[in-house]
XYZ file of C-alpha atoms in Angstrom:
210
model
C 44.309 -70.136 92.126
C 44.771 -68.254 88.847
C 43.073 -64.965 88.019
C 40.796 -66.880 85.628
C 39.615 -69.047 88.526
C 39.628 -66.354 91.204
C 37.446 -63.740 89.531
C 34.298 -65.866 89.024
C 34.864 -67.553 92.381
C 35.015 -64.174 94.099
C 31.839 -63.002 92.382
C 30.067 -66.237 93.318
C 30.991 -65.736 96.963
C 29.711 -62.161 96.919
C 26.517 -63.252 95.181
C 25.896 -65.887 97.852
C 26.395 -63.289 100.573
C 23.942 -61.032 98.766
C 21.385 -63.806 98.520
C 21.665 -64.444 102.246
C 21.408 -60.736 103.005
C 18.292 -60.391 100.860
C 16.587 -63.292 102.601
C 17.637 -61.982 106.028
C 16.061 -58.648 105.085
C 12.848 -60.480 104.219
C 12.811 -59.228 100.638
C 11.778 -61.003 97.483
C 13.811 -60.423 94.333
C 11.028 -58.168 93.033
C 10.956 -56.147 96.250
C 14.731 -55.761 96.181
C 14.577 -54.491 92.608
C 11.836 -52.006 93.537
C 13.875 -50.773 96.496
C 16.903 -50.211 94.255
C 14.803 -48.152 91.857
C 13.442 -46.068 94.733
C 17.036 -45.240 95.729
C 17.796 -43.987 92.234
C 19.393 -46.946 90.474
C 17.380 -49.516 88.576
C 18.638 -53.038 89.180
C 16.361 -55.395 87.233
C 15.008 -58.548 88.821
C 16.842 -60.554 86.194
C 20.159 -59.009 87.270
C 19.611 -59.993 90.907
C 18.441 -63.475 89.959
C 21.313 -64.045 87.546
C 23.803 -62.992 90.205
C 22.331 -65.246 92.861
C 22.111 -68.238 90.555
C 25.596 -67.828 89.094
C 24.456 -67.045 85.565
C 26.261 -63.718 85.847
C 29.983 -63.836 86.656
C 30.559 -60.174 87.452
C 28.857 -57.376 89.349
C 28.777 -53.668 88.687
C 30.147 -51.605 91.589
C 27.143 -49.268 91.613
C 24.771 -52.250 91.739
C 26.802 -53.754 94.543
C 26.598 -50.609 96.675
C 22.900 -49.994 96.070
C 22.041 -53.604 96.949
C 24.087 -53.378 100.140
C 22.033 -50.340 101.109
C 18.767 -52.084 100.234
C 19.731 -55.089 102.341
C 20.949 -52.799 105.148
C 24.329 -54.456 105.506
C 27.857 -52.983 105.444
C 29.221 -53.503 101.915
C 32.380 -55.124 103.300
C 30.285 -57.907 104.853
C 29.125 -58.865 101.361
C 32.699 -59.111 100.149
C 33.997 -61.269 102.966
C 31.852 -63.868 104.814
C 32.981 -62.985 108.315
C 31.702 -65.472 110.863
C 31.050 -68.289 108.419
C 34.317 -68.801 106.499
C 37.646 -69.085 108.296
C 39.600 -67.811 105.308
C 39.068 -66.268 101.878
C 41.052 -65.672 98.711
C 41.420 -61.904 98.630
C 43.506 -62.035 95.449
C 44.633 -64.782 93.084
C 46.819 -67.122 95.109
C 46.396 -65.184 98.350
C 44.278 -67.001 100.953
C 44.082 -65.199 104.308
C 41.931 -65.361 107.453
C 38.612 -63.627 106.819
C 39.109 -60.998 109.523
C 42.522 -60.208 108.068
C 40.836 -59.765 104.683
C 38.340 -57.319 106.197
C 41.151 -55.356 107.870
C 43.079 -55.246 104.610
C 40.035 -53.954 102.719
C 39.217 -51.255 105.281
C 42.821 -50.173 105.713
C 43.098 -51.359 109.312
C 45.854 -53.942 108.967
C 48.180 -53.520 111.984
C 51.326 -51.524 111.224
C 54.758 -51.829 112.826
C 55.159 -48.054 112.633
C 52.982 -45.076 111.647
C 52.186 -44.784 107.970
C 54.130 -42.105 106.063
C 52.440 -38.718 106.385
C 50.235 -37.971 103.410
C 49.903 -41.617 102.407
C 46.460 -43.105 101.867
C 46.778 -45.155 105.056
C 47.860 -42.091 107.031
C 44.778 -40.173 105.887
C 42.531 -43.081 106.890
C 44.184 -43.312 110.300
C 43.846 -39.553 110.799
C 40.113 -39.624 110.163
C 39.685 -42.631 112.437
C 41.555 -40.799 115.191
C 39.323 -37.780 114.610
C 36.233 -39.958 114.968
C 37.535 -41.263 118.279
C 38.242 -37.729 119.475
C 34.691 -36.688 118.569
C 33.238 -39.653 120.448
C 35.313 -38.830 123.526
C 34.428 -35.117 123.501
C 30.754 -35.844 122.910
C 30.589 -38.316 125.789
C 32.368 -36.062 128.279
C 30.328 -33.001 127.239
C 27.029 -34.783 127.670
C 28.117 -36.281 130.974
C 29.156 -32.866 132.269
C 25.775 -31.399 131.307
C 23.976 -34.245 133.038
C 26.005 -33.769 136.220
C 25.229 -30.047 136.193
C 21.525 -30.767 135.627
C 21.381 -33.162 138.583
C 23.029 -30.598 140.797
C 20.539 -27.921 139.736
C 17.482 -29.963 140.768
C 18.832 -31.215 144.089
C 17.090 -29.599 147.084
C 19.530 -30.650 149.784
C 22.120 -27.871 150.014
C 24.994 -30.063 151.146
C 24.368 -32.612 148.446
C 23.969 -29.859 145.861
C 27.374 -28.410 146.758
C 28.953 -31.845 146.409
C 27.259 -32.385 143.057
C 28.317 -28.965 141.817
C 31.906 -29.745 142.727
C 31.671 -33.036 140.850
C 30.036 -31.291 137.898
C 32.891 -28.803 137.769
C 35.444 -31.598 137.507
C 33.470 -33.208 134.695
C 33.203 -29.863 132.933
C 36.968 -29.431 133.116
C 37.406 -32.869 131.561
C 34.926 -31.977 128.813
C 36.752 -28.674 128.256
C 40.065 -30.483 127.835
C 38.552 -33.057 125.456
C 36.970 -30.335 123.330
C 40.201 -28.330 123.258
C 42.084 -31.384 122.053
C 39.449 -31.977 119.388
C 39.716 -28.355 118.220
C 43.494 -28.633 117.993
C 43.182 -31.922 116.100
C 40.832 -30.308 113.568
C 43.140 -27.307 113.186
C 46.028 -29.661 112.468
C 43.951 -31.466 109.860
C 43.210 -28.174 108.113
C 46.879 -27.222 108.180
C 47.566 -30.475 106.337
C 44.975 -29.608 103.708
C 42.415 -32.119 105.024
C 38.734 -31.252 105.459
C 37.448 -32.299 108.894
C 34.023 -33.978 108.981
C 31.050 -31.962 110.219
C 30.639 -32.046 113.984
C 27.542 -33.232 115.868
C 25.237 -30.401 116.910
C 26.303 -30.766 120.548
C 29.911 -30.043 119.544
C 29.308 -27.278 116.993
C 30.896 -24.789 119.390
C 34.262 -26.524 119.004
C 34.811 -24.790 115.653
C 33.412 -21.502 116.978
C 34.859 -21.138 120.504
C 33.995 -17.412 120.694
C 30.295 -17.864 119.839
């Protein structure tokens, strides 16, 4: 497939995904246009209609993103029809399995070795690892609090002692997870990266003395 063939074909595929997403959201073309305007970007009804009917062979990136938000779908799902098409042409002459196309677009294609430090892929992987560390610390912290709460409302002394001992072990696990998260964030800062804001329950991680 040449670039001349690929470009309109790609747009047509995206437009079809957008049409399906609009219908799944239960929106008319007029309602979709109104929703776009309410989000701060006017996308005329004619633009949406022309895209869906193939009368327009290209799509503006800002329009694409605002429509994805209106339809409440991840933008990547509009680019690649995961679940319906076994493969897609991600570039002229490059047909790959749809899931592989998604992984390529999101920077999650499996690597044989870690990406070079400072590379775009390395930065993506670092932030993904940070997200996983946050999820782990949040889960263990909440679980430790719940174990401590259960122990505090138990009337049976023997059972309370057992629950307190269990709570202490969970609290140690949460402590270790939060320490690792703090160290991870410090390392990110040393590399010149800005860590994402933490959930309220983990705000203390950046202020251990508070």
